[in-house]
Amino acid sequence: MSESRKEKVCDGEGAVTSTRGACAPQIEISRPLAELDWIPRPRLLALRRLGIETVEDLLTHFPRRHEDRHQFPHFPREESDVPICLCGEVVKTSVRRFGGWKKIFEATLEESSSNALSEPLVCRWFNLHYVQKMIATGQRLVVFGKPRLRGKRICMDHPEFEVIENDEEISIHFRRITPIYPATEGLSQRVLRSIIYRLLNEVSGAPLETLLPTDLATGERCHAIRAIHFPESWEARDAAREHLVLSEFFAMQMLIASRRSDSSIRMGDAHCGPGTLLDKFLEALPFQLTGAQSKVIAEIQRDLAARHPMNRLLQGDVGSGKTVVAIAAMLLAVEAGYQAAFMAPTQTLAEQHYDVLRRWLEPLGVRLALRTAARQEDNAPLPLFARGEIPGSARVSRVGDGVAPSRTFLDVEPADSAFYSRRRLPHFEKPWAIYAVTISTKSRRCLSPNARTIVLDAFRHFHGKRYELFAVCVMPDHVHLLIQPWPKENDDAGNVVFWPLSGLIHSIKSFSTHKINRVERKSGTLWEKERFDRYVRSDRDLEEKFHYILRNPWETGVAGQNEDYPWLWTQNNEARNQRLFRRDAETNTRDACATQAGAGDGAPHIIIGTHALLYEKVSFSNLGLVVIDEQHKFGVAQRARLTAREPAPDVLVMTATPIPRTLTMTVYGDLDVSVIDEMPRNRGKVITAVRDVSKLGEVLSFLRGQLETGRQLYVIYPLIDESEKLDVKAASAEYELWRERLHPYRCELLHGRIPAAEKQNTMERFRRGETNALISTTVIEVGVDVPNATVMLVENAERFGLAQLHQLRGRIGRGEHKSYCILLTSEQSRETSAKLAVLERTNNGFEVAEADWDLRGPGDLLGTAQSGLPALKIGNLKTDAGLMRRARAAAMSIFQADPRLELPENQRFRRLIVEQQGRTFSNIS
Ligand code: ADP
Ligand code: MG
């Protein structure tokens, strides 16, 4: 019997191979599916919703799993935790009601070769009306799920299922190892499988080029693609998968290696002084460096002394003493005659660093400056509109062949003649016109900070290539922009053709939707139909809109008065910041420059600021080293801005958010990595305990006991995203509650919407010990250092992620006293307990990160979204770590032997890298 099955399978496979030769026209893999005339339009649309547009997209739409449909196991008599695949005939269907109007649909299946001992299987679906329409008695079903014992019956709840129809295509779906694809709306497994089957038949092997070094994997890509969809055996499937995963990883590692190699072959200057200043600093420190700190400083010293730019990541748990290491590095650079920049993700943190550095470095005569992006500069004229300069003159020169641009800015028309408010984008498009466009999110969906960065980057991508952007502001639920499309080409008659605005915006929208949905694991449309505010006709018009956009985050209260709003971009940032900085340096008392004599004589040695410093250009006369604190808040794109400078500075990025070691080689693969894996010795232990809210009484008396002994306390309440509109009322209610609970100890309230100056005062009072308890959102998350604060209570701890809780916990345990972190939760689910138990078990950030990864599964991990790497289609960063190591080694060795990829045999890899770069931004066309 199994013999005959085998034959059938071979028939099927034979069909695949034999038609290949006969198939007349060769299909290019880049060809749009729409050009193959046999895929019906509704199917094409369904595929497009999945992002599948070309032949290659479809061929690399890999199965999620496979089912062995050669021979099905007998129906089980016991339950099991492992899902199984069964086949049977529907002998009965019924609908039962429960709980009033809810329905259960049941289909009873019997084995085809049943015997006296076999048990029927009951498949059940709750409230899924469409299933009822799809299943009828007499049909044969393949089901996949976990069998469960319910009463005396063996049941499968909500199994995946497929109806087997006896059509001529049976050989595709049945009697073979059958692929099961990721679920898709509007496209059944059968249909998708048939389309892919036919496509494999039609496409010849040739265009599927194998781009792998032979020592990494054998075999051909075209065979692997065939076998991943319709494998002849499990071994063939595994081999195919390994080949494809290796290809994917290899391509990714080639991109990483090329980034690495780009910077290592660039020649810069050595930025390392003799170390006398460093020694003085270390002598004056009130403590000894830990072994790990010394080791890392030595590594950095070596990098600084080398002539190629340093690109180093420093990972170290919260409180492990990264700041001292950063200072050491900066002193070496300063001593060599260079400036250093120290960037922190928030203003508070920048100010704190400034204080610490002042304390330690002023006595050594080092000149410091603090530079944060306060934005009172808006009343100054912007360079864009500076007198005597025709905005757009730069653009005129780009027109090229004698086509006059409409002199947009020179003929000043009255602004009110240009009123197109709240209309759809115009069907006409004026050459050289500037448009003010507003795009809202669908149902006012709130964009997370991460998502906003994606949107901003998307808009910036083609700036200077397909259009000129004057300003973009990505607000939580809408985007404002000022944009001017550029010429694309000349048509046959020699007229200039412009990039169509609606097309540009459409592709940015679809790109960002795709990317954000992937990161946030959501689906559906993100944006409303774009509307445009107006079509800008005069200087005044432009200026007005420009200022409106620039002020938007502050006018609407989304950003606090002195707060930076990172999702606002203008092309003049550089120039503006530069001017601001000079003004600050001249007049601002906060920018304490020199501390000793000779104050007048020079630029600061070390400039501390938020990431607005990234956009500084000229204010650094002589930048030698950049230190970025808390790297995970910066993306690759931002880092690239720094490393692209000429001459290239050395770059040290620091993070307290460790990621699993296997991920480091990917997410931070282009960096050298140093780790501080040792805590300073004088640290008190941190004890973490999870408590149910019902125990609040006991917890409170413990807290009061601690306050009595003079310790201080943080209470964290879960407003997870600071940009979420904070219900001020709720916050104050929270605060009142805690004031009562802790009476007579002094409490203060801290959250993101409190103006920065006030926030700072509150922190200062807490630091001095005048306040006993701080009731706070996660604004205190990063870097805050108050050694006497030894107790932290986190409310609704289940709402935070593990990494975030670990970060929060890093605020305590900074002095010699024993510290306590109490995680209060009202949720008793298994996942929550497992999650919080990790923190009870370990204080080691790496272990927390590993556990976090295990618990969350292979999803997106912090940082991968910002890594600027293409998304994986088949590989799994966790389970395929071994393959990643092999791919990385292969890529590294290619670049080691040929850093510029000049050898003829390496030419094919160049294309691979370009393609990868394209894929990181592939949906904009
Ligand atoms: P993080 O790695 O989280 O940035 P910090 O650099 O802020 O940690 O250091 C935390 C605290 O530990 C600071 O108060 C710092 O002065 C102190 N510290 C740093 N190194 C040592 C050391 N070797 N011994 C004792 N205390 C140290
Ligand atoms: Mg720090």
mmCIF file of N, CA, C and O and ligand atoms in Angstrom, residues 285-291 293 314 316-326 352-353 356 359-360 629-630 654-656 676 678-683 782-787 810-811 814, ligand 1:
data_model
loop_
_atom_site.group_PDB
_atom_site.id
_atom_site.type_symbol
_atom_site.label_atom_id
_atom_site.label_comp_id
_atom_site.label_asym_id
_atom_site.label_seq_id
_atom_site.Cartn_x
_atom_site.Cartn_y
_atom_site.Cartn_z
ATOM 1 N N LEU A 285 39.337 59.639 42.176
ATOM 2 C CA LEU A 285 38.068 58.940 42.381
ATOM 3 C C LEU A 285 38.003 58.353 43.785
ATOM 4 O O LEU A 285 38.992 57.846 44.292
ATOM 5 N N PRO A 286 36.821 58.404 44.390
ATOM 6 C CA PRO A 286 36.699 57.884 45.754
ATOM 7 C C PRO A 286 36.654 56.354 45.795
ATOM 8 O O PRO A 286 36.439 55.789 46.849
ATOM 9 N N PHE A 287 36.803 55.708 44.679
ATOM 10 C CA PHE A 287 36.771 54.236 44.695
ATOM 11 C C PHE A 287 37.756 53.669 43.691
ATOM 12 O O PHE A 287 38.269 54.391 42.841
ATOM 13 N N GLN A 288 37.997 52.384 43.827
ATOM 14 C CA GLN A 288 38.840 51.655 42.874
ATOM 15 C C GLN A 288 37.986 51.188 41.703
ATOM 16 O O GLN A 288 36.842 50.794 41.904
ATOM 17 N N LEU A 289 38.551 51.194 40.534
ATOM 18 C CA LEU A 289 37.809 50.620 39.409
ATOM 19 C C LEU A 289 37.639 49.120 39.620
ATOM 20 O O LEU A 289 38.496 48.468 40.214
ATOM 21 N N THR A 290 36.559 48.591 39.125
ATOM 22 C CA THR A 290 36.438 47.131 39.144
ATOM 23 C C THR A 290 37.324 46.570 38.035
ATOM 24 O O THR A 290 37.717 47.299 37.119
ATOM 25 N N GLY A 291 37.597 45.296 38.137
ATOM 26 C CA GLY A 291 38.421 44.650 37.112
ATOM 27 C C GLY A 291 37.814 44.818 35.729
ATOM 28 O O GLY A 291 38.513 45.105 34.752
ATOM 29 N N GLN A 293 35.846 47.175 34.665
ATOM 30 C CA GLN A 293 36.002 48.556 34.175
ATOM 31 C C GLN A 293 37.398 48.780 33.602
ATOM 32 O O GLN A 293 37.558 49.347 32.523
ATOM 33 N N LEU A 314 29.373 49.190 24.471
ATOM 34 C CA LEU A 314 29.668 48.795 25.840
ATOM 35 C C LEU A 314 28.371 48.360 26.500
ATOM 36 O O LEU A 314 27.454 49.155 26.660
ATOM 37 N N GLY A 316 26.604 46.882 29.850
ATOM 38 C CA GLY A 316 26.848 46.690 31.269
ATOM 39 C C GLY A 316 25.560 46.950 32.002
ATOM 40 O O GLY A 316 24.820 47.874 31.665
ATOM 41 N N ASP A 317 25.285 46.151 32.988
ATOM 42 C CA ASP A 317 24.043 46.253 33.719
ATOM 43 C C ASP A 317 23.921 47.630 34.355
ATOM 44 O O ASP A 317 24.911 48.322 34.526
ATOM 45 N N VAL A 318 22.702 48.004 34.705
ATOM 46 C CA VAL A 318 22.517 49.279 35.394
ATOM 47 C C VAL A 318 23.351 49.297 36.661
ATOM 48 O O VAL A 318 23.397 48.310 37.401
ATOM 49 N N GLY A 319 24.049 50.388 36.889
ATOM 50 C CA GLY A 319 24.844 50.527 38.102
ATOM 51 C C GLY A 319 26.211 49.878 38.023
ATOM 52 O O GLY A 319 26.956 49.868 38.997
ATOM 53 N N SER A 320 26.568 49.360 36.860
ATOM 54 C CA SER A 320 27.864 48.695 36.778
ATOM 55 C C SER A 320 29.004 49.700 36.591
ATOM 56 O O SER A 320 30.165 49.328 36.596
ATOM 57 N N GLY A 321 28.662 50.966 36.422
ATOM 58 C CA GLY A 321 29.698 51.986 36.357
ATOM 59 C C GLY A 321 30.187 52.294 34.956
ATOM 60 O O GLY A 321 31.386 52.430 34.705
ATOM 61 N N LYS A 322 29.242 52.469 34.031
ATOM 62 C CA LYS A 322 29.637 52.783 32.664
ATOM 63 C C LYS A 322 30.074 54.226 32.521
ATOM 64 O O LYS A 322 30.928 54.546 31.698
ATOM 65 N N THR A 323 29.500 55.092 33.372
ATOM 66 C CA THR A 323 29.820 56.512 33.232
ATOM 67 C C THR A 323 31.307 56.765 33.432
ATOM 68 O O THR A 323 31.919 57.537 32.706
ATOM 69 N N VAL A 324 31.880 56.099 34.421
ATOM 70 C CA VAL A 324 33.301 56.280 34.687
ATOM 71 C C VAL A 324 34.123 55.865 33.465
ATOM 72 O O VAL A 324 35.078 56.547 33.084
ATOM 73 N N VAL A 325 33.717 54.790 32.848
ATOM 74 C CA VAL A 325 34.416 54.330 31.652
ATOM 75 C C VAL A 325 34.313 55.371 30.538
ATOM 76 O O VAL A 325 35.294 55.691 29.860
ATOM 77 N N ALA A 326 33.105 55.913 30.389
ATOM 78 C CA ALA A 326 32.908 56.943 29.365
ATOM 79 C C ALA A 326 33.808 58.141 29.635
ATOM 80 O O ALA A 326 34.432 58.686 28.718
ATOM 81 N N GLN A 352 22.003 65.380 34.541
ATOM 82 C CA GLN A 352 22.637 64.620 35.619
ATOM 83 C C GLN A 352 24.094 64.302 35.269
ATOM 84 O O GLN A 352 24.978 64.448 36.116
ATOM 85 N N HIS A 353 24.318 63.901 34.052
ATOM 86 C CA HIS A 353 25.700 63.647 33.632
ATOM 87 C C HIS A 353 26.543 64.901 33.771
ATOM 88 O O HIS A 353 27.693 64.854 34.201
ATOM 89 N N VAL A 356 27.557 65.334 37.354
ATOM 90 C CA VAL A 356 28.572 64.367 37.761
ATOM 91 C C VAL A 356 29.928 64.746 37.167
ATOM 92 O O VAL A 356 30.946 64.775 37.859
ATOM 93 N N ARG A 359 31.523 67.726 38.817
ATOM 94 C CA ARG A 359 32.103 67.417 40.122
ATOM 95 C C ARG A 359 33.494 66.818 39.939
ATOM 96 O O ARG A 359 34.421 67.148 40.648
ATOM 97 N N TRP A 360 33.614 65.925 38.997
ATOM 98 C CA TRP A 360 34.863 65.192 38.867
ATOM 99 C C TRP A 360 35.901 65.865 37.975
ATOM 100 O O TRP A 360 37.091 65.714 38.160
ATOM 101 N N ASP A 629 25.037 57.398 25.414
ATOM 102 C CA ASP A 629 24.550 56.635 26.558
ATOM 103 C C ASP A 629 23.189 56.039 26.210
ATOM 104 O O ASP A 629 22.405 56.656 25.503
ATOM 105 N N GLU A 630 22.934 54.851 26.712
ATOM 106 C CA GLU A 630 21.658 54.178 26.494
ATOM 107 C C GLU A 630 21.362 54.042 25.002
ATOM 108 O O GLU A 630 20.406 54.578 24.468
ATOM 109 N N MET A 654 26.794 52.989 24.630
ATOM 110 C CA MET A 654 26.661 52.230 25.877
ATOM 111 C C MET A 654 25.220 51.814 26.064
ATOM 112 O O MET A 654 24.304 52.563 25.761
ATOM 113 N N THR A 655 25.010 50.630 26.542
ATOM 114 C CA THR A 655 23.640 50.238 26.830
ATOM 115 C C THR A 655 23.558 49.435 28.111
ATOM 116 O O THR A 655 24.435 48.646 28.421
ATOM 117 N N ALA A 656 22.490 49.673 28.834
ATOM 118 C CA ALA A 656 22.231 48.906 30.042
ATOM 119 C C ALA A 656 21.138 47.895 29.754
ATOM 120 O O ALA A 656 20.625 47.259 30.644
ATOM 121 N N ILE A 676 30.832 44.948 30.680
ATOM 122 C CA ILE A 676 31.179 45.061 32.105
ATOM 123 C C ILE A 676 30.325 44.026 32.826
ATOM 124 O O ILE A 676 29.112 44.179 32.934
ATOM 125 N N GLU A 678 30.675 42.855 35.971
ATOM 126 C CA GLU A 678 31.033 42.802 37.385
ATOM 127 C C GLU A 678 30.511 44.075 38.037
ATOM 128 O O GLU A 678 30.684 45.163 37.502
ATOM 129 N N MET A 679 29.887 43.932 39.190
ATOM 130 C CA MET A 679 29.349 45.107 39.886
ATOM 131 C C MET A 679 30.388 45.650 40.858
ATOM 132 O O MET A 679 31.190 44.885 41.388
ATOM 133 N N PRO A 680 30.372 46.949 41.113
ATOM 134 C CA PRO A 680 31.247 47.480 42.170
ATOM 135 C C PRO A 680 31.004 46.724 43.476
ATOM 136 O O PRO A 680 29.880 46.321 43.763
ATOM 137 N N ARG A 681 32.049 46.577 44.240
ATOM 138 C CA ARG A 681 31.961 45.720 45.425
ATOM 139 C C ARG A 681 31.073 46.265 46.542
ATOM 140 O O ARG A 681 30.490 45.525 47.300
ATOM 141 N N ASN A 682 30.992 47.598 46.631
ATOM 142 C CA ASN A 682 30.303 48.155 47.802
ATOM 143 C C ASN A 682 28.789 48.120 47.701
ATOM 144 O O ASN A 682 28.111 48.812 48.443
ATOM 145 N N ARG A 683 28.251 47.349 46.772
ATOM 146 C CA ARG A 683 26.806 47.414 46.568
ATOM 147 C C ARG A 683 26.035 46.546 47.536
ATOM 148 O O ARG A 683 26.383 45.391 47.757
ATOM 149 N N VAL A 782 15.730 55.725 33.508
ATOM 150 C CA VAL A 782 17.118 55.582 33.091
ATOM 151 C C VAL A 782 18.075 56.435 33.909
ATOM 152 O O VAL A 782 17.862 57.620 34.078
ATOM 153 N N GLY A 783 19.086 55.827 34.405
ATOM 154 C CA GLY A 783 20.234 56.581 34.878
ATOM 155 C C GLY A 783 20.141 57.360 36.178
ATOM 156 O O GLY A 783 21.137 57.860 36.659
ATOM 157 N N VAL A 784 18.956 57.489 36.756
ATOM 158 C CA VAL A 784 18.855 58.284 37.978
ATOM 159 C C VAL A 784 19.627 57.603 39.109
ATOM 160 O O VAL A 784 19.573 56.398 39.279
ATOM 161 N N ASP A 785 20.340 58.390 39.868
ATOM 162 C CA ASP A 785 21.267 57.809 40.840
ATOM 163 C C ASP A 785 21.112 58.456 42.213
ATOM 164 O O ASP A 785 21.647 59.524 42.476
ATOM 165 N N VAL A 786 20.319 57.826 43.078
ATOM 166 C CA VAL A 786 20.165 58.308 44.454
ATOM 167 C C VAL A 786 20.444 57.136 45.396
ATOM 168 O O VAL A 786 19.574 56.311 45.636
ATOM 169 N N PRO A 787 21.659 57.048 45.941
ATOM 170 C CA PRO A 787 22.064 55.860 46.701
ATOM 171 C C PRO A 787 21.195 55.571 47.926
ATOM 172 O O PRO A 787 21.054 54.420 48.316
ATOM 173 N N GLY A 810 17.082 48.961 38.611
ATOM 174 C CA GLY A 810 18.441 49.482 38.662
ATOM 175 C C GLY A 810 18.557 50.814 39.386
ATOM 176 O O GLY A 810 19.654 51.258 39.701
ATOM 177 N N ARG A 811 17.405 51.464 39.659
ATOM 178 C CA ARG A 811 17.459 52.731 40.401
ATOM 179 C C ARG A 811 17.804 52.495 41.864
ATOM 180 O O ARG A 811 18.205 53.418 42.551
ATOM 181 N N ARG A 814 21.979 51.153 44.877
ATOM 182 C CA ARG A 814 23.114 51.946 44.427
ATOM 183 C C ARG A 814 23.984 52.384 45.598
ATOM 184 O O ARG A 814 25.024 52.987 45.396
HETATM 185 P P1 ADP B 1 25.582 52.818 34.906
HETATM 186 O O1 ADP B 1 26.424 51.713 34.394
HETATM 187 O O2 ADP B 1 24.192 52.371 35.202
HETATM 188 O O3 ADP B 1 25.619 54.026 34.026
HETATM 189 P P2 ADP B 1 26.883 54.560 36.735
HETATM 190 O O4 ADP B 1 28.032 54.835 35.886
HETATM 191 O O5 ADP B 1 25.832 55.599 36.837
HETATM 192 O O6 ADP B 1 26.214 53.205 36.298
HETATM 193 O O7 ADP B 1 27.426 54.161 38.150
HETATM 194 C C1 ADP B 1 26.587 53.962 39.248
HETATM 195 C C2 ADP B 1 27.231 54.413 40.523
HETATM 196 O O8 ADP B 1 28.328 53.585 40.840
HETATM 197 C C3 ADP B 1 27.756 55.817 40.455
HETATM 198 O O9 ADP B 1 27.390 56.469 41.639
HETATM 199 C C4 ADP B 1 29.252 55.630 40.364
HETATM 200 O O10 ADP B 1 29.915 56.708 40.987
HETATM 201 C C5 ADP B 1 29.472 54.358 41.138
HETATM 202 N N1 ADP B 1 30.642 53.585 40.721
HETATM 203 C C6 ADP B 1 31.108 53.424 39.483
HETATM 204 N N2 ADP B 1 32.180 52.620 39.464
HETATM 205 C C7 ADP B 1 32.402 52.241 40.741
HETATM 206 C C8 ADP B 1 33.383 51.420 41.393
HETATM 207 N N3 ADP B 1 34.342 50.814 40.695
HETATM 208 N N4 ADP B 1 33.295 51.266 42.712
HETATM 209 C C9 ADP B 1 32.328 51.868 43.409
HETATM 210 N N5 ADP B 1 31.383 52.667 42.884
HETATM 211 C C10 ADP B 1 31.407 52.860 41.564
#
